[in-house]
Amino acid sequence: MKAIIQRVTKASVSVDGEVISSIGKGLCVLVGIKREDTLHDMEYIVKKILNTKIFEGENGKKWAASVMDKHYEVLCISQFTLYHVMKGNRLDFHNAMCAHEAELFYNKLLAQLAEDYNPEKIKDGKFGAMMEVDIQNSGPVTLEIESHGLQD
């Protein structure tokens, strides 16, 4: 499982020109799910999203507070293209989990984020839809976190 985590001052997602979710300060997280991912991978990614020290803490100390410490929001966007393979100039997505299974897995991720944090602070796009994502990156700060092969 892969997460591209961006610290944002605001972010929103639109489908067919209509904003369906938006957040203020917090994290916009692009989530890729690969075929072999397990609940352990999901738990690892959830932990990193919620606990990584990406914000300014007390007294202006940099890299000292998590999204939970600051009581900020999280906007998750499912993005199967994170598990692409280039075949010449063509994209191949055979490493990504199939849509039906990925949707169930993604919904478990959202539920786990809500359970471990605060349901009102967790927002998302529309799985499988063509979405427009508006991100105002703060910093800019962008992190790539992948569950496979990583140890805490």
XYZ file of N, CA, C and O in Angstrom:
608
model
N 0.860 -1.165 0.000
C 0.000 0.000 0.000
C 0.901 1.220 0.000
O 1.961 1.228 0.615
N 0.449 2.235 -0.707
C 1.234 3.452 -0.827
C 0.355 4.652 -0.528
O -0.810 4.697 -0.924
N 0.936 5.627 0.189
C 0.235 6.873 0.464
C 1.155 8.039 0.116
O 2.305 8.070 0.553
N 0.634 8.954 -0.686
C 1.307 10.216 -0.937
C 0.616 11.222 -0.030
O -0.568 11.522 -0.217
N 1.340 11.677 0.974
C 0.773 12.549 2.003
C 1.246 13.967 1.757
O 2.455 14.219 1.692
N 0.299 14.882 1.616
C 0.635 16.283 1.407
C 0.055 17.128 2.531
O -1.131 17.013 2.839
N 0.912 17.954 3.112
C 0.436 18.907 4.119
C -0.225 20.049 3.358
O 0.362 20.602 2.437
N -1.464 20.364 3.743
C -2.225 21.366 2.987
C -2.813 22.434 3.903
O -3.070 22.189 5.078
N -3.014 23.622 3.317
C -3.773 24.656 4.015
C -5.249 24.513 3.683
O -6.107 24.929 4.455
N -5.521 23.887 2.514
C -6.884 23.515 2.154
C -6.821 22.558 0.975
O -5.852 22.537 0.222
N -7.871 21.758 0.832
C -7.972 20.815 -0.278
C -9.444 20.478 -0.492
O -10.236 20.511 0.448
N -9.765 20.165 -1.739
C -11.138 19.757 -2.046
C -11.123 18.786 -3.214
O -10.163 18.711 -3.970
N -12.214 18.051 -3.335
C -12.383 17.123 -4.440
C -13.759 17.357 -5.051
O -14.750 17.511 -4.333
N -13.783 17.401 -6.384
C -15.024 17.631 -7.128
C -15.280 16.475 -8.087
O -14.347 15.894 -8.634
N -16.559 16.180 -8.285
C -16.999 15.207 -9.281
C -18.062 15.899 -10.112
O -19.010 16.482 -9.560
N -17.898 15.872 -11.420
C -18.839 16.527 -12.335
C -19.059 17.998 -11.979
O -20.182 18.507 -12.004
N -17.977 18.678 -11.589
C -18.042 20.095 -11.293
C -18.614 20.458 -9.934
O -18.704 21.633 -9.584
N -18.975 19.468 -9.134
C -19.552 19.720 -7.806
C -18.570 19.282 -6.723
O -18.094 18.141 -6.729
N -18.267 20.183 -5.792
C -17.384 19.845 -4.675
C -18.110 18.850 -3.772
O -19.206 19.131 -3.288
N -17.499 17.692 -3.571
C -18.131 16.663 -2.729
C -17.470 16.552 -1.361
O -18.076 16.027 -0.434
N -16.224 17.020 -1.228
C -15.523 17.029 0.062
C -14.501 18.146 0.052
O -13.893 18.425 -0.978
N -14.309 18.744 1.214
C -13.266 19.754 1.342
C -12.778 19.798 2.778
O -13.500 19.424 3.702
N -11.534 20.228 2.931
C -10.937 20.380 4.261
C -10.188 21.703 4.314
O -9.838 22.276 3.282
N -9.924 22.141 5.535
C -9.026 23.256 5.761
C -7.640 22.696 6.002
O -7.203 21.768 5.313
N -6.947 23.194 7.007
C -5.603 22.694 7.308
C -5.651 21.212 7.621
O -6.555 20.733 8.298
N -4.655 20.506 7.110
C -4.571 19.085 7.373
C -3.740 18.362 6.349
O -2.727 18.886 5.877
N -4.193 17.158 5.995
C -3.481 16.306 5.053
C -4.390 15.895 3.909
O -5.540 15.513 4.134
N -3.850 15.956 2.706
C -4.496 15.343 1.551
C -3.670 14.101 1.244
O -2.448 14.192 1.063
N -4.331 12.951 1.228
C -3.629 11.681 1.093
C -4.131 10.947 -0.143
O -5.309 10.602 -0.238
N -3.215 10.719 -1.091
C -3.518 9.910 -2.268
C -3.152 8.479 -1.916
O -2.023 8.215 -1.480
N -4.098 7.557 -2.071
C -3.932 6.183 -1.597
C -3.924 5.212 -2.768
O -4.876 5.170 -3.554
N -2.856 4.431 -2.857
C -2.758 3.367 -3.853
C -2.763 2.021 -3.161
O -2.095 1.831 -2.135
N -3.522 1.081 -3.712
C -3.637 -0.252 -3.118
C -3.169 -1.278 -4.143
O -3.667 -1.298 -5.272
N -2.206 -2.106 -3.735
C -1.709 -3.119 -4.663
C -2.328 -4.479 -4.358
O -2.880 -4.696 -3.283
N -2.215 -5.366 -5.306
C -2.866 -6.682 -5.233
C -2.577 -7.444 -3.945
O -3.452 -8.083 -3.388
N -1.342 -7.400 -3.468
C -0.920 -8.217 -2.333
C -1.174 -7.571 -0.977
O -0.813 -8.132 0.057
N -1.760 -6.390 -0.938
C -1.927 -5.695 0.333
C -2.829 -6.465 1.295
O -3.795 -7.109 0.894
N -2.469 -6.345 2.574
C -3.202 -7.022 3.643
C -3.674 -5.980 4.657
O -3.322 -4.801 4.563
N -4.419 -6.437 5.647
C -4.855 -5.539 6.710
C -3.656 -4.965 7.470
O -3.706 -3.834 7.944
N -2.572 -5.724 7.564
C -1.355 -5.215 8.205
C -0.823 -3.995 7.444
O -0.409 -3.011 8.062
N -0.840 -4.052 6.115
C -0.395 -2.907 5.308
C -1.272 -1.691 5.588
O -0.777 -0.575 5.746
N -2.582 -1.922 5.634
C -3.517 -0.834 5.891
C -3.274 -0.216 7.268
O -3.232 1.002 7.410
N -3.094 -1.048 8.269
C -2.860 -0.549 9.628
C -1.583 0.280 9.695
O -1.529 1.303 10.385
N -0.560 -0.158 8.991
C 0.708 0.578 8.946
C 0.497 1.967 8.340
O 0.951 2.974 8.895
N -0.204 2.024 7.222
C -0.445 3.305 6.542
C -1.309 4.219 7.408
O -1.037 5.420 7.523
N -2.347 3.682 8.027
C -3.204 4.483 8.912
C -2.364 5.095 10.033
O -2.473 6.292 10.320
N -1.525 4.284 10.647
C -0.661 4.763 11.733
C 0.220 5.913 11.251
O 0.370 6.920 11.949
N 0.810 5.771 10.076
C 1.706 6.801 9.558
C 0.945 8.079 9.197
O 1.426 9.184 9.460
N -0.230 7.951 8.602
C -1.033 9.133 8.265
C -1.344 9.928 9.522
O -1.189 11.153 9.554
N -1.770 9.246 10.559
C -2.238 9.926 11.764
C -1.127 10.395 12.697
O -1.318 11.355 13.448
N 0.034 9.740 12.655
C 1.062 10.009 13.663
C 2.344 10.663 13.167
O 3.167 11.075 13.996
N 2.541 10.762 11.863
C 3.774 11.380 11.363
C 3.825 12.854 11.761
O 2.857 13.592 11.574
N 4.943 13.258 12.303
C 5.155 14.638 12.776
C 5.475 15.519 11.575
O 6.631 15.691 11.207
N 4.438 16.098 11.007
C 4.565 16.857 9.763
C 4.236 18.343 9.937
O 4.496 19.150 9.057
N 3.684 18.694 11.103
C 3.265 20.075 11.367
C 4.142 20.740 12.417
O 4.838 20.064 13.176
N 4.038 22.046 12.464
C 4.728 22.829 13.475
C 4.078 22.584 14.834
O 2.864 22.552 14.957
N 4.909 22.402 15.827
C 4.402 22.162 17.176
C 4.391 23.431 18.007
O 4.428 24.543 17.474
N 4.370 23.222 19.306
C 4.376 24.355 20.226
C 5.654 25.166 20.059
O 6.706 24.632 19.715
N 5.548 26.459 20.304
C 6.686 27.371 20.231
C 7.352 27.400 18.860
O 8.541 27.682 18.749
N 6.591 27.041 17.817
C 7.112 27.112 16.452
C 8.100 26.031 16.076
O 8.752 26.118 15.041
N 8.226 25.006 16.890
C 9.156 23.917 16.583
C 8.665 23.143 15.370
O 7.544 22.636 15.351
N 9.517 23.050 14.348
C 9.140 22.371 13.103
C 9.159 20.854 13.283
O 9.896 20.325 14.092
N 8.320 20.176 12.493
C 8.261 18.719 12.455
C 8.007 18.134 13.844
O 8.627 17.161 14.248
N 7.062 18.737 14.567
C 6.847 18.341 15.958
C 5.427 17.875 16.266
O 5.180 17.400 17.368
N 4.495 17.998 15.328
C 3.100 17.654 15.627
C 2.471 16.864 14.477
O 2.749 17.112 13.309
N 1.612 15.941 14.845
C 0.878 15.143 13.855
C -0.461 15.806 13.544
O -0.875 16.750 14.220
N -1.154 15.255 12.569
C -2.492 15.757 12.231
C -3.426 15.599 13.431
O -4.263 16.464 13.688
N -3.258 14.527 14.189
C -4.092 14.333 15.382
C -3.734 15.333 16.481
O -4.620 15.848 17.150
N -2.431 15.592 16.652
C -2.009 16.564 17.665
C -2.644 17.932 17.408
O -3.010 18.639 18.347
N -2.760 18.291 16.129
C -3.272 19.608 15.749
C -4.801 19.618 15.578
O -5.387 20.662 15.373
N -5.429 18.453 15.615
C -6.881 18.316 15.414
C -7.291 18.805 14.025
O -8.347 19.403 13.852
N -6.439 18.522 13.034
C -6.705 18.904 11.648
C -7.456 17.781 10.935
O -7.668 16.699 11.486
N -7.828 18.053 9.680
C -8.605 17.108 8.887
C -7.724 16.305 7.927
O -6.584 16.689 7.647
N -8.296 15.215 7.419
C -7.625 14.354 6.451
C -8.580 14.128 5.281
O -9.720 13.699 5.486
N -8.115 14.417 4.075
C -8.881 14.147 2.856
C -8.173 13.035 2.099
O -7.029 13.201 1.657
N -8.820 11.880 1.983
C -8.253 10.726 1.279
C -8.837 10.616 -0.124
O -10.043 10.779 -0.301
N -7.969 10.301 -1.067
C -8.370 10.116 -2.462
C -7.782 8.786 -2.938
O -6.559 8.598 -2.906
N -8.625 7.877 -3.370
C -8.148 6.620 -3.927
C -7.505 6.888 -5.286
O -8.075 7.585 -6.122
N -6.297 6.333 -5.496
C -5.590 6.590 -6.752
C -4.821 5.349 -7.187
O -3.667 5.154 -6.824
N -5.465 4.516 -8.004
C -4.857 3.270 -8.457
C -3.614 3.509 -9.295
O -2.745 2.646 -9.394
N -3.487 4.689 -9.888
C -2.335 4.972 -10.753
C -1.013 4.990 -9.988
O 0.050 4.949 -10.605
N -1.055 5.018 -8.659
C 0.188 4.961 -7.884
C 0.904 3.631 -8.070
O 2.100 3.529 -7.825
N 0.166 2.602 -8.511
C 0.790 1.306 -8.778
C 0.842 1.004 -10.269
O 0.466 -0.056 -10.727
N 1.370 1.961 -10.999
C 1.560 1.791 -12.432
C 2.922 1.164 -12.730
O 3.823 1.185 -11.892
N 3.044 0.612 -13.903
C 4.308 0.146 -14.451
C 4.380 0.731 -15.851
O 3.388 0.717 -16.587
N 5.541 1.250 -16.213
C 5.718 1.778 -17.564
C 6.146 0.647 -18.494
O 7.075 -0.089 -18.196
N 5.427 0.502 -19.583
C 5.791 -0.445 -20.641
C 6.025 0.402 -21.879
O 5.079 0.710 -22.611
N 7.283 0.828 -22.047
C 7.585 1.818 -23.076
C 6.974 3.134 -22.629
O 7.284 3.636 -21.558
N 6.066 3.656 -23.414
C 5.360 4.882 -23.051
C 3.936 4.620 -22.601
O 3.163 5.556 -22.414
N 3.592 3.365 -22.456
C 2.241 2.998 -22.036
C 2.226 2.643 -20.560
O 3.187 2.117 -20.021
N 1.105 2.922 -19.944
C 0.925 2.590 -18.538
C 0.240 1.238 -18.395
O -0.683 0.914 -19.146
N 0.690 0.479 -17.429
C 0.090 -0.802 -17.105
C -0.225 -0.782 -15.609
O 0.613 -0.372 -14.809
N -1.413 -1.217 -15.247
C -1.846 -1.140 -13.850
C -2.071 -2.525 -13.237
O -2.833 -2.660 -12.281
N -1.392 -3.548 -13.742
C -1.625 -4.907 -13.254
C -1.217 -5.101 -11.790
O -1.663 -6.044 -11.147
N -0.395 -4.216 -11.241
C -0.007 -4.327 -9.830
C -1.068 -3.784 -8.883
O -1.045 -4.079 -7.686
N -1.973 -2.965 -9.402
C -3.035 -2.387 -8.572
C -4.101 -3.451 -8.284
O -4.385 -4.314 -9.116
N -4.687 -3.374 -7.106
C -5.765 -4.289 -6.744
C -6.959 -4.032 -7.654
O -7.219 -2.880 -8.023
N -7.692 -5.070 -8.028
C -8.862 -4.899 -8.887
C -9.887 -3.992 -8.193
O -9.939 -3.921 -6.959
N -10.674 -3.297 -8.981
C -11.546 -2.229 -8.472
C -12.482 -2.682 -7.350
O -12.588 -2.001 -6.328
N -13.157 -3.805 -7.523
C -14.120 -4.248 -6.500
C -13.434 -4.503 -5.158
O -13.883 -4.018 -4.117
N -12.338 -5.255 -5.183
C -11.606 -5.542 -3.949
C -10.988 -4.277 -3.372
O -10.990 -4.072 -2.155
N -10.451 -3.424 -4.243
C -9.818 -2.182 -3.787
C -10.829 -1.262 -3.110
O -10.504 -0.613 -2.116
N -12.047 -1.211 -3.619
C -13.067 -0.359 -3.004
C -13.374 -0.820 -1.579
O -13.467 -0.010 -0.654
N -13.510 -2.116 -1.385
C -13.754 -2.658 -0.045
C -12.575 -2.350 0.879
O -12.756 -1.942 2.026
N -11.377 -2.541 0.371
C -10.158 -2.303 1.141
C -10.034 -0.816 1.503
O -9.717 -0.464 2.640
N -10.294 0.048 0.532
C -10.240 1.498 0.744
C -11.264 1.930 1.801
O -10.957 2.736 2.671
N -12.463 1.369 1.738
C -13.482 1.692 2.737
C -13.060 1.247 4.140
O -13.360 1.913 5.132
N -12.335 0.128 4.232
C -11.793 -0.306 5.525
C -10.752 0.695 6.024
O -10.690 0.986 7.216
N -9.936 1.204 5.113
C -8.945 2.215 5.477
C -9.630 3.449 6.052
O -9.242 3.952 7.110
N -10.669 3.926 5.382
C -11.404 5.097 5.865
C -12.025 4.830 7.231
O -11.969 5.680 8.129
N -12.601 3.643 7.397
C -13.218 3.286 8.679
C -12.170 3.225 9.784
O -12.421 3.668 10.911
N -10.988 2.698 9.473
C -9.929 2.605 10.473
C -9.411 3.993 10.849
O -9.168 4.270 12.024
N -9.260 4.879 9.865
C -8.863 6.260 10.148
C -9.877 6.927 11.075
O -9.514 7.582 12.056
N -11.155 6.744 10.759
C -12.221 7.344 11.571
C -12.212 6.778 12.989
O -12.370 7.523 13.955
N -12.016 5.472 13.116
C -12.016 4.833 14.434
C -10.812 5.275 15.273
O -10.939 5.528 16.464
N -9.651 5.368 14.626
C -8.429 5.711 15.356
C -8.302 7.204 15.633
O -7.485 7.602 16.460
N -9.090 8.018 14.929
C -8.979 9.466 15.082
C -10.333 10.068 15.438
O -10.760 10.042 16.585
N -11.036 10.565 14.418
C -12.312 11.245 14.620
C -13.088 11.185 13.307
O -12.629 11.753 12.318
N -14.236 10.535 13.275
C -14.988 10.386 12.014
C -15.285 11.718 11.318
O -15.308 11.775 10.093
N -15.476 12.771 12.084
C -15.791 14.072 11.493
C -14.595 14.706 10.804
O -14.761 15.619 9.997
N -13.397 14.218 11.097
C -12.171 14.793 10.522
C -11.696 14.043 9.280
O -10.749 14.465 8.636
N -12.340 12.921 8.954
C -11.920 12.093 7.817
C -12.889 12.314 6.655
O -14.091 12.058 6.773
N -12.366 12.774 5.527
C -13.162 13.036 4.319
C -12.574 12.213 3.176
O -11.427 11.778 3.236
N -13.368 12.038 2.131
C -12.830 11.325 0.971
C -13.535 11.749 -0.304
O -14.520 12.479 -0.270
N -12.984 11.269 -1.403
C -13.569 11.525 -2.715
C -14.637 10.492 -3.017
O -15.297 9.983 -2.109
N -14.791 10.161 -4.284
C -15.762 9.154 -4.701
C -15.000 8.059 -5.430
O -14.481 8.281 -6.525
N -14.947 6.888 -4.822
C -14.156 5.796 -5.375
C -14.564 5.507 -6.821
O -15.741 5.378 -7.129
N -13.577 5.422 -7.686
C -13.803 5.052 -9.079
C -14.285 6.175 -9.978
O -14.395 5.990 -11.191
N -14.568 7.324 -9.420
C -15.068 8.447 -10.222
C -13.902 9.233 -10.815
O -12.783 9.206 -10.296
N -14.189 9.962 -11.871
C -13.241 10.927 -12.411
C -13.347 12.152 -11.510
O -14.398 12.788 -11.446
N -12.260 12.434 -10.785
C -12.288 13.505 -9.788
C -11.313 14.615 -10.162
O -10.290 14.367 -10.789
N -11.660 15.802 -9.742
C -10.752 16.951 -9.799
C -10.353 17.234 -8.363
O -11.213 17.452 -7.504
N -9.045 17.206 -8.087
C -8.559 17.424 -6.734
C -7.816 18.755 -6.704
O -6.882 18.968 -7.466
N -8.257 19.634 -5.845
C -7.642 20.947 -5.678
C -6.870 20.923 -4.365
O -7.466 20.763 -3.299
N -5.546 21.052 -4.470
C -4.687 20.938 -3.300
C -3.864 22.209 -3.166
O -3.175 22.608 -4.104
N -3.924 22.822 -2.013
C -3.033 23.946 -1.718
C -1.992 23.419 -0.738
O -2.204 23.411 0.476
N -0.870 22.953 -1.302
C 0.187 22.327 -0.537
C 0.891 23.380 0.314
O 1.199 24.460 -0.163
N 1.131 23.059 1.562
C 1.770 23.975 2.500
C 3.222 23.567 2.690
O 3.519 22.487 3.180
N 4.132 24.431 2.300
C 5.554 24.148 2.478
C 6.372 24.393 1.219
O 7.150 25.318 1.189
N 6.251 23.624 0.193
C 5.454 22.407 0.036
C 6.041 21.234 0.814
O 7.245 21.104 0.923
N 5.148 20.415 1.342
C 5.546 19.198 2.039
C 4.776 18.040 1.421
O 3.548 18.043 1.416
N 5.520 17.075 0.884
C 4.938 15.876 0.295
C 5.789 14.684 0.701
O 7.005 14.701 0.517
N 5.142 13.660 1.258
C 5.834 12.444 1.681
C 5.236 11.240 0.959
O 4.026 11.159 0.784
N 6.091 10.289 0.598
C 5.613 9.031 0.046
C 5.904 7.951 1.080
O 7.045 7.793 1.524
N 4.856 7.225 1.474
C 5.006 6.170 2.453
C 4.458 4.888 1.835
O 3.360 4.873 1.296
N 5.252 3.831 1.916
C 4.835 2.548 1.381
C 4.977 1.490 2.461
O 5.955 1.473 3.203
N 3.986 0.630 2.558
C 3.974 -0.364 3.633
C 4.898 -1.525 3.371
O 5.463 -2.091 4.296
N 5.078 -1.935 2.158
C 5.828 -3.138 1.826
C 7.313 -3.001 2.191
O 7.996 -2.100 1.733
N 7.766 -3.882 3.044
C 9.181 -3.950 3.365
C 9.651 -2.926 4.388
O 10.826 -2.887 4.713
N 8.758 -2.109 4.905
C 9.166 -1.113 5.875
C 8.948 -1.643 7.288
O 8.017 -2.386 7.556
N 9.813 -1.245 8.190
C 9.690 -1.610 9.607
C 9.503 -0.345 10.410
O 10.031 0.694 10.066
N 8.768 -0.431 11.486
C 8.605 0.724 12.394
C 9.888 0.983 13.157
O 10.616 0.144 13.480
